[in-house]
XYZ file of C-alpha atoms in Angstrom:
606
model
C 0.000 0.000 0.000
C 2.260 2.737 -1.227
C 2.227 5.342 -3.918
C 4.741 7.473 -5.719
C 2.446 10.498 -5.440
C 2.352 11.981 -1.922
C -1.275 13.077 -2.201
C -2.811 9.872 -3.534
C -4.966 8.368 -0.802
C -5.227 4.763 0.289
C -8.375 4.181 -1.720
C -6.645 5.326 -4.885
C -3.627 3.182 -4.087
C -5.844 0.109 -4.006
C -6.985 0.482 -7.606
C -6.791 2.637 -10.707
C -8.281 6.052 -10.024
C -11.296 7.122 -12.046
C -11.216 10.370 -13.955
C -12.780 13.119 -11.853
C -15.412 15.361 -13.379
C -15.361 18.846 -11.847
C -18.532 20.268 -10.384
C -19.969 23.016 -12.569
C -21.378 26.036 -10.800
C -25.164 26.109 -10.660
C -27.396 28.957 -11.732
C -26.447 32.240 -10.157
C -28.710 33.682 -7.525
C -30.534 36.688 -9.005
C -29.054 39.957 -7.812
C -31.097 41.866 -5.288
C -33.122 44.662 -6.835
C -31.471 48.030 -6.363
C -33.082 50.320 -3.803
C -35.027 53.173 -5.430
C -33.254 56.536 -5.434
C -34.755 59.148 -3.138
C -37.062 61.696 -4.822
C -35.760 65.280 -4.924
C -37.383 68.720 -5.027
C -36.496 71.252 -7.758
C -34.020 72.794 -5.337
C -32.321 69.416 -5.044
C -33.379 68.740 -1.468
C -34.197 65.107 -0.827
C -37.815 64.314 -0.009
C -38.993 60.991 1.375
C -40.067 58.622 -1.366
C -43.258 56.685 -0.822
C -42.456 53.166 -1.958
C -45.165 50.525 -1.981
C -43.562 47.087 -1.866
C -45.848 44.177 -2.387
C -45.193 41.109 -0.277
C -43.715 38.272 -2.305
C -46.272 36.097 -4.002
C -47.056 33.012 -1.964
C -45.240 29.910 -3.168
C -47.265 26.840 -4.045
C -46.582 23.386 -2.722
C -46.423 20.197 -4.753
C -45.711 19.960 -8.446
C -43.550 17.987 -10.815
C -40.455 16.212 -9.470
C -38.302 17.227 -12.412
C -36.413 15.451 -15.186
C -33.992 13.509 -12.973
C -36.690 11.702 -11.010
C -37.660 8.702 -13.127
C -40.934 7.090 -12.068
C -41.735 3.600 -13.311
C -44.727 1.318 -13.039
C -44.911 -2.329 -14.115
C -46.358 -1.308 -17.513
C -43.598 1.214 -18.307
C -41.817 0.127 -21.515
C -38.016 -0.017 -21.731
C -37.266 0.133 -18.000
C -34.014 -1.829 -18.305
C -32.794 0.396 -21.132
C -33.421 3.502 -19.047
C -31.662 2.000 -16.014
C -28.673 1.106 -18.171
C -28.582 4.604 -19.631
C -28.397 6.229 -16.202
C -25.769 3.744 -15.033
C -23.575 4.364 -18.093
C -23.581 8.065 -17.230
C -23.054 7.652 -13.475
C -20.867 4.543 -13.123
C -17.560 6.398 -12.798
C -18.784 10.011 -12.398
C -17.449 10.255 -8.859
C -17.312 14.052 -8.816
C -19.797 14.806 -11.573
C -22.995 16.843 -11.387
C -25.477 14.152 -12.473
C -28.082 13.258 -9.818
C -30.874 10.687 -10.232
C -33.730 9.126 -8.288
C -35.243 5.934 -9.732
C -38.706 5.400 -8.239
C -40.845 2.288 -8.707
C -44.577 2.334 -8.092
C -46.073 -0.634 -6.236
C -46.339 -3.813 -8.254
C -44.169 -6.629 -9.549
C -41.254 -6.170 -11.945
C -39.405 -9.034 -13.602
C -36.016 -9.497 -15.199
C -34.420 -6.228 -14.068
C -30.856 -5.530 -13.006
C -30.622 -1.989 -11.684
C -26.903 -1.219 -11.501
C -26.300 1.866 -9.394
C -23.534 4.365 -10.034
C -22.694 7.586 -8.216
C -25.466 9.876 -6.933
C -28.178 7.405 -7.839
C -30.981 6.386 -5.498
C -33.477 3.625 -6.159
C -36.653 3.281 -4.109
C -40.071 1.711 -4.053
C -43.148 3.882 -3.664
C -45.213 1.661 -1.386
C -45.824 1.929 2.342
C -44.026 -1.404 2.730
C -41.029 -2.779 0.823
C -43.170 -5.781 -0.061
C -45.536 -3.520 -2.025
C -42.859 -3.197 -4.729
C -41.146 -6.435 -5.734
C -38.331 -6.714 -8.260
C -37.591 -10.213 -9.511
C -34.004 -9.316 -10.291
C -31.210 -7.339 -8.692
C -30.166 -3.941 -7.420
C -26.435 -4.178 -7.990
C -23.357 -2.298 -6.882
C -20.040 -3.717 -8.080
C -16.621 -2.228 -8.747
C -15.755 -2.982 -12.361
C -15.144 0.718 -12.974
C -12.348 0.659 -10.364
C -10.688 -2.673 -11.171
C -12.622 -4.616 -8.546
C -11.883 -2.216 -5.686
C -15.104 -1.079 -3.965
C -13.549 1.407 -1.518
C -14.743 4.388 -3.586
C -18.308 3.221 -4.199
C -19.797 6.228 -2.390
C -23.067 8.213 -2.655
C -25.785 5.806 -3.776
C -28.735 4.217 -2.008
C -31.490 1.608 -2.105
C -34.735 1.929 -0.143
C -38.160 0.392 0.286
C -37.977 -2.490 -2.200
C -38.364 -6.245 -2.081
C -35.823 -8.147 -4.164
C -35.935 -11.718 -5.430
C -32.342 -11.986 -6.702
C -31.903 -13.692 -10.068
C -29.299 -16.178 -8.783
C -30.382 -16.103 -5.148
C -27.841 -13.473 -4.051
C -27.943 -9.693 -4.467
C -24.584 -7.857 -4.619
C -24.226 -4.559 -2.722
C -20.494 -3.771 -2.688
C -20.351 -0.255 -1.333
C -18.226 2.084 0.738
C -19.388 5.135 2.704
C -22.596 7.140 2.152
C -24.424 4.218 0.553
C -27.373 3.274 2.792
C -29.441 0.132 2.318
C -32.684 1.067 4.097
C -36.059 -0.577 4.425
C -35.189 -3.376 2.027
C -36.434 -6.958 1.899
C -34.015 -9.387 0.211
C -35.709 -12.722 -0.381
C -32.385 -14.474 -0.634
C -28.772 -13.703 0.280
C -26.884 -10.404 0.311
C -23.218 -10.183 -0.762
C -21.466 -6.997 0.397
C -18.206 -7.605 -1.489
C -17.258 -6.859 -5.109
C -16.706 -9.543 -7.710
C -13.342 -11.115 -6.952
C -13.622 -10.111 -3.269
C -11.501 -6.981 -3.664
C -11.238 -4.248 -1.049
C -14.494 -2.826 0.327
C -15.071 -0.137 2.944
C -18.775 0.235 3.823
C -21.406 0.370 5.097
C -24.882 0.650 6.606
C -28.126 -1.345 6.711
C -31.270 -0.268 8.583
C -34.905 -1.382 8.888
C -34.264 -4.261 6.468
C -35.006 -7.970 6.308
C -32.495 -10.316 4.676
C -34.116 -13.745 4.553
C -30.875 -15.548 3.825
C -27.223 -15.002 4.603
C -25.361 -11.684 4.709
C -21.783 -12.119 3.476
C -19.558 -9.085 4.153
C -16.439 -11.001 3.063
C -13.849 -8.247 2.352
C -15.818 -5.430 3.995
C -13.592 -3.812 6.598
C -16.440 -2.565 8.773
C -20.229 -2.488 8.779
C -23.130 -1.262 10.911
C -26.568 -2.918 10.851
C -29.454 -1.402 12.813
C -33.011 -2.518 13.640
C -33.215 -5.292 11.072
C -33.790 -9.039 10.659
C -31.175 -11.310 9.080
C -31.017 -15.030 8.435
C -27.301 -15.275 9.270
C -23.992 -13.371 9.085
C -20.854 -14.990 7.718
C -17.643 -13.258 8.779
C -15.998 -10.043 9.861
C -12.748 -8.246 9.087
C -12.198 -5.426 11.621
C -15.414 -3.979 13.030
C -18.933 -5.366 12.589
C -21.580 -3.683 14.775
C -25.236 -4.622 15.274
C -27.979 -2.952 17.308
C -31.565 -4.139 17.429
C -30.919 -6.878 14.846
C -32.796 -10.159 15.038
C -30.455 -12.943 13.933
C -27.273 -10.981 14.635
C -24.215 -12.941 15.741
C -23.485 -12.948 19.456
C -21.209 -10.387 21.077
C -17.616 -11.604 20.602
C -15.295 -8.641 19.933
C -12.443 -8.815 19.044
C -12.514 -12.371 17.703
C -14.717 -12.420 15.695
C -15.008 -8.619 15.718
C -18.721 -8.497 16.511
C -20.237 -5.816 18.742
C -23.882 -6.678 19.365
C -26.505 -4.662 21.244
C -29.928 -6.262 21.672
C -31.735 -2.994 20.986
C -31.136 0.518 19.695
C -31.836 3.031 22.502
C -33.848 5.449 20.339
C -34.523 5.379 16.612
C -36.832 6.989 14.104
C -36.617 5.854 10.518
C -35.931 8.206 7.642
C -38.892 9.927 5.924
C -39.752 8.466 2.528
C -41.813 9.253 -0.542
C -44.721 6.958 -1.428
C -47.870 6.986 -3.549
C -51.449 6.822 -2.355
C -53.702 6.463 -5.350
C -52.438 9.077 -7.802
C -50.946 11.258 -5.072
C -47.365 11.500 -3.833
C -47.061 11.679 -0.064
C -44.170 11.669 2.430
C -44.339 9.177 5.300
C -42.850 10.186 8.651
C -42.076 7.085 10.735
C -42.708 7.241 14.474
C -39.998 7.253 17.117
C -39.157 3.930 18.736
C -37.468 3.350 22.084
C -35.358 0.214 22.642
C -36.030 -0.694 19.043
C -35.482 -4.134 17.550
C -36.391 -5.541 14.140
C -38.086 -3.792 11.222
C -40.862 -1.191 11.415
C -42.887 -2.608 8.533
C -43.279 -6.275 9.364
C -46.821 -6.141 10.746
C -48.962 -4.182 8.344
C -49.053 -0.399 8.085
C -46.031 1.157 9.792
C -46.498 3.551 12.716
C -46.221 7.204 11.845
C -47.908 10.034 9.994
C -47.857 11.280 6.439
C -47.969 14.555 4.573
C -49.274 15.279 1.071
C -46.778 16.609 -1.452
C -48.810 19.829 -1.515
C -47.304 20.614 1.908
C -43.793 20.621 0.363
C -42.072 23.215 -1.741
C -40.666 21.065 -4.547
C -37.322 22.705 -5.253
C -35.330 22.555 -8.466
C -31.610 23.351 -8.928
C -31.173 27.062 -9.598
C -33.663 28.186 -6.990
C -32.306 30.840 -4.627
C -31.793 30.410 -0.908
C -34.164 33.350 -0.436
C -36.924 31.394 -2.156
C -36.232 28.285 -0.089
C -36.442 30.402 3.047
C -39.650 32.028 1.858
C -41.163 28.571 1.426
C -40.095 27.591 4.931
C -41.439 30.847 6.372
C -44.788 30.108 4.699
C -44.982 26.839 6.595
C -44.009 24.550 3.721
C -41.556 21.685 4.021
C -38.752 21.254 1.472
C -38.335 18.485 -1.096
C -35.031 18.929 -2.927
C -35.164 17.244 -6.323
C -31.899 15.846 -7.736
C -29.240 18.365 -8.687
C -26.715 20.863 -7.319
C -28.007 23.889 -5.380
C -25.925 26.984 -4.658
C -26.956 29.078 -1.655
C -25.700 32.554 -0.761
C -27.333 32.588 2.664
C -28.168 29.813 5.137
C -31.301 27.769 4.615
C -33.100 28.453 7.906
C -35.338 25.850 9.481
C -37.120 27.661 12.309
C -40.401 25.753 12.621
C -40.879 22.616 14.722
C -41.613 19.482 12.722
C -40.139 20.766 9.465
C -38.995 18.139 6.944
C -36.117 18.768 4.530
C -35.880 15.710 2.280
C -33.498 15.300 -0.630
C -33.934 12.961 -3.583
C -31.085 11.516 -5.640
C -28.309 13.031 -3.516
C -29.447 16.623 -3.978
C -26.337 18.660 -3.185
C -26.137 22.033 -1.431
C -23.050 24.211 -2.001
C -22.632 27.319 0.196
C -21.244 30.328 -1.653
C -19.224 33.116 -0.070
C -18.427 31.233 3.143
C -21.977 30.999 4.509
C -23.326 28.116 6.586
C -25.441 25.953 4.282
C -28.235 25.069 6.702
C -29.218 26.203 10.208
C -31.887 24.661 12.424
C -33.483 26.502 15.347
C -33.791 24.959 18.817
C -37.192 23.388 18.051
C -38.769 19.941 18.215
C -38.974 17.270 15.589
C -37.073 18.590 12.570
C -36.183 15.864 10.054
C -33.196 16.384 7.759
C -32.632 13.532 5.326
C -31.076 12.465 2.061
C -28.811 15.260 0.863
C -25.138 16.150 0.469
C -23.447 19.325 1.720
C -20.440 20.205 -0.445
C -18.132 22.919 0.921
C -17.457 25.927 -1.267
C -14.036 27.506 -1.959
C -14.528 30.282 0.631
C -14.176 28.960 4.172
C -17.487 28.390 5.996
C -17.434 28.454 9.809
C -19.869 25.524 9.740
C -21.770 23.695 7.017
C -24.637 22.309 9.103
C -25.724 23.751 12.441
C -28.442 21.867 14.348
C -29.577 24.305 17.018
C -27.845 27.605 17.729
C -24.900 27.775 20.130
C -26.226 27.471 23.664
C -29.352 25.523 22.671
C -30.905 24.102 25.839
C -34.505 22.961 25.283
C -35.596 19.394 26.032
C -36.498 17.546 22.822
C -36.682 14.023 24.257
C -40.315 13.544 23.219
C -39.723 14.649 19.624
C -36.031 14.841 18.688
C -34.493 16.241 15.554
C -33.096 13.561 13.239
C -30.214 13.927 10.778
C -30.276 10.904 8.442
C -28.236 10.195 5.325
C -26.996 13.791 5.419
C -23.462 13.684 4.088
C -20.688 16.286 4.064
C -17.779 16.667 1.645
C -14.822 19.042 1.839
C -12.952 19.077 -1.481
C -12.804 16.377 -4.125
C -15.219 18.044 -6.514
C -13.148 21.229 -6.281
C -11.472 23.240 -3.557
C -13.628 23.436 -0.449
C -13.008 24.716 3.074
C -14.901 24.714 6.373
C -13.710 25.100 9.939
C -16.346 22.732 11.346
C -18.478 20.543 9.121
C -21.365 19.631 11.412
C -22.240 21.248 14.751
C -24.920 19.515 16.837
C -26.114 21.943 19.512
C -29.711 20.834 20.129
C -30.347 18.312 22.873
C -31.576 14.785 22.054
C -30.636 15.027 18.365
C -30.288 11.655 16.605
C -27.570 11.549 13.951
C -28.425 8.365 12.079
C -25.883 7.515 9.396
C -23.619 10.256 8.180
C -20.320 10.348 6.321
C -18.413 13.569 6.980
C -15.406 13.522 4.668
C -12.476 15.771 4.011
C -11.477 14.449 0.610
C -8.232 12.533 0.146
C -8.542 12.344 -3.648
C -10.184 14.230 -6.499
C -9.798 17.932 -7.330
C -8.843 20.604 -4.803
C -7.122 18.276 -2.356
C -4.143 19.161 -0.175
C -3.269 19.720 3.481
C -4.114 23.437 3.208
C -6.118 23.412 -0.048
C -9.210 21.741 1.446
C -8.474 22.746 5.005
C -11.089 21.550 7.493
C -10.058 21.324 11.130
C -13.089 19.611 12.701
C -15.596 17.103 11.389
C -18.455 16.736 13.887
C -18.705 18.832 17.057
C -21.413 17.843 19.549
C -22.274 20.498 22.119
C -25.819 19.378 22.899
C -26.639 16.998 25.743
C -28.265 13.583 25.248
C -27.253 13.276 21.581
C -27.239 9.803 19.979
C -25.177 8.868 16.916
C -25.919 5.601 15.123
C -23.580 4.939 12.219
C -20.990 7.730 12.461
C -18.380 7.874 9.682
C -15.964 10.857 9.919
C -12.637 10.976 8.095
C -9.445 12.904 7.331
C -9.840 16.171 9.220
C -6.823 18.349 9.913
C -7.416 18.255 13.685
C -10.150 16.404 15.617
C -12.566 14.351 13.549
C -15.140 14.236 16.361
C -15.274 16.427 19.461
C -18.025 15.645 21.983
C -18.716 18.211 24.705
C -22.348 17.396 25.505
C -23.325 15.270 28.502
C -24.793 11.764 28.202
C -23.831 11.357 24.572
C -23.923 7.915 22.969
C -22.397 6.520 19.779
C -23.085 3.117 18.255
C -20.486 2.444 15.535
C -17.779 4.885 14.504
C -15.450 4.571 11.519
C -12.526 6.900 10.973
C -9.338 7.390 9.012
C -6.923 10.085 10.078
C -5.860 12.537 7.359
C -3.504 10.805 4.945
C -1.813 13.954 3.764
C -0.239 15.382 6.920
C 3.167 16.574 5.695
C 5.079 15.791 8.888
C 4.818 15.213 12.644
C 4.817 18.934 13.401
C 1.732 19.492 11.247
C -0.414 17.303 13.519
C 1.235 18.095 16.842
C -1.393 18.896 19.470
C 0.607 20.751 22.104
C 2.589 18.048 23.883
C 0.390 15.299 22.412
C 1.298 13.477 19.209
C -1.650 14.032 16.915
C -5.332 14.823 17.407
C -7.528 11.929 18.482
C -10.144 10.759 16.003
C -12.813 10.913 18.728
C -12.325 13.282 21.648
C -14.661 13.532 24.639
C -14.420 16.883 26.409
C -12.606 17.096 29.726
C -15.732 18.305 31.566
C -17.967 15.462 30.387
C -19.092 13.176 33.218
C -21.317 10.739 31.265
C -20.702 9.310 27.795
C -20.902 5.821 26.261
C -19.821 4.399 22.920
C -19.714 0.969 21.270
C -17.792 -0.368 18.272
C -15.299 2.357 17.303
C -12.396 2.115 14.862
C -9.693 4.558 13.786
C -7.137 3.852 11.051
C -4.028 5.746 9.997
C -2.411 5.881 6.581
C 0.158 8.665 6.771
C 1.532 8.002 3.335
C 3.171 11.431 2.871
C 5.293 10.875 5.986
C 5.046 7.263 7.207
C 7.178 8.104 10.260
C 4.311 10.072 11.866
C 3.224 8.749 15.266
C -0.298 9.220 16.621
C -0.567 8.996 20.416
C -4.036 7.382 20.386
C -7.154 7.048 18.303
C -9.461 8.031 21.168
C -9.214 10.479 24.058
C -11.564 10.958 26.989
C -11.582 11.913 30.663
C -10.970 8.901 32.868
C -14.009 8.616 35.115
C -16.605 5.881 35.720
C -19.405 7.566 33.767
C -17.360 7.799 30.543
C -17.332 4.301 29.062
C -16.141 2.764 25.799
C -16.726 -0.741 24.478
C -14.899 -2.513 21.637
C -12.295 -0.089 20.322
C -9.614 -0.639 17.698
C -6.845 1.241 15.933
C -5.001 0.063 12.832
C -1.909 1.208 10.979
C -2.534 0.499 7.297
C 0.616 -1.089 5.967
C 2.795 0.685 8.511
C 2.099 4.174 7.170
C 2.224 5.872 10.546
C 1.648 4.242 13.921
C -0.539 4.540 17.003
C 1.102 4.398 20.418
C -2.171 3.489 22.182
C -5.856 2.856 21.511
C -7.474 5.241 24.029
C -5.541 7.669 26.227
C -2.575 5.631 27.497
C -4.390 2.293 27.237
C -3.909 -0.333 24.537
C -0.889 -1.750 22.770
C 0.808 0.160 19.966
C 0.245 -0.898 16.401
C 3.243 -2.712 15.024
C 5.238 -2.715 11.823
C 3.497 -3.205 8.520
C 1.134 -5.939 9.676
C -2.175 -3.985 9.384
C -3.278 -5.815 12.523
C -5.754 -4.105 14.858
C -4.801 -3.142 18.391
C -7.947 -3.513 20.479
C -9.447 -2.538 23.824
C -12.631 -4.378 24.854
C -13.649 -2.084 27.699
C -12.539 1.308 28.989
C -11.958 2.305 31.699
């Protein structure tokens, strides 16, 4: 695992890099109308002008979902041809601007193989996955990258039943590729053809009747699901609320198993009722286990599409905020959105739902999206892509100092992904700040790019990934990688994390660049010194300091040593000896050794 180029990341080392397509700027925000000049008298003295400004025309909800949302029913001709056409465009377009949602109305479809490339989501439009059955496959493989699946990012499958053509469906993904609310009537293979490298992944609210085979997957998190069996594990396999999960056995095999998930609320989803599109809002569950849809109609509420402002790329942030101020929710159709002011979610219960990896780019160093300290906001299914001017934050859930109790109706952040660089130079001091209490962050990948365009230690500078200031926050499926300083900082009390995956920044030029006072390097996951209660399960941090392999990292994890701050099943790994860890957490745990790529583990701390 080495490279002649100092800025080629581990994923690129493991296979031939795909050509990157630069992001093209979206439509410019219309300039603000100039203020009228003051009226003057013949003598030139200014007199007050009487200006009658009409309030903006009310925006309408509902409407067409746009050209990149493809809706099929069983009678639609040429479905396979259309699927193949989208895949040919998106297969290797890792940093392109194409965005697609493939939606299937309830019914039965036969003989399909939906291959998914970048920024492509496929979903059924029933209330249950079993309402929409594909006799065929929804496939992710890695032929575009010579059998290496570690860059199979940004794609998703939701709310479908699959009867795989040969009995096994292949879903060989890496980060930001959720498999939600799926029913596989057969086996599920999470590795690419040839069992090359793979670096995913996430399953939730799904039923796999047969066997799940991760094979070469380095880590995986499965939540609130039902599986027939699970075959193996490489470094870090975590389960919570999964019927059929293997027993707790970390580190050999590396299974971390919790009987239930403390709190969960599934992601909102689009469905059809008669001829009408609606958005279903699943109910919160406490001590959840198994799927939400197994016994008839799922628990929750729904909203008609007429309650949503259906946004298209090119719309201004001012218009999005006008829609929110009117009381509408937001549905972001596939595409790239540029905003010159924060999108402000100030109303309790607001839904912001993206389709097809809708992508928000902040211009001029603004924060892309800010949420007030209110109940029950649901953010789901979109990508935040940092702009070239440094933003202080990209996503802010609750203002600094937020204090209200949201335990009855928390805010959820689900499949909301962050990228700094890769598609072009991007910068942000902090990617995601969670200030509101009781927030649930359910599956995120917060990534400072290690390959693509605009990548370099200072070029896509981003010091902090996720900063949690709010109390009682829960993270389920937390992927945060490559930040210049701390990847995760947790200052709130009673925080909990189930599954964490991290790689330290590859491109640190030398030991001095990562020196943290007297400490060698910034921990991947740092709990604040004043925190008295925190708990986390199934956490892994990896280093690949390929620019300077002599760099030493003191530990992957850092926390105050007190009884209420507890960690379970931790590991650190040096990938091929490119850098080393001295310890796992604080001063506990053996150092990584040589070039063995063997985990150093701690089962319980303190």
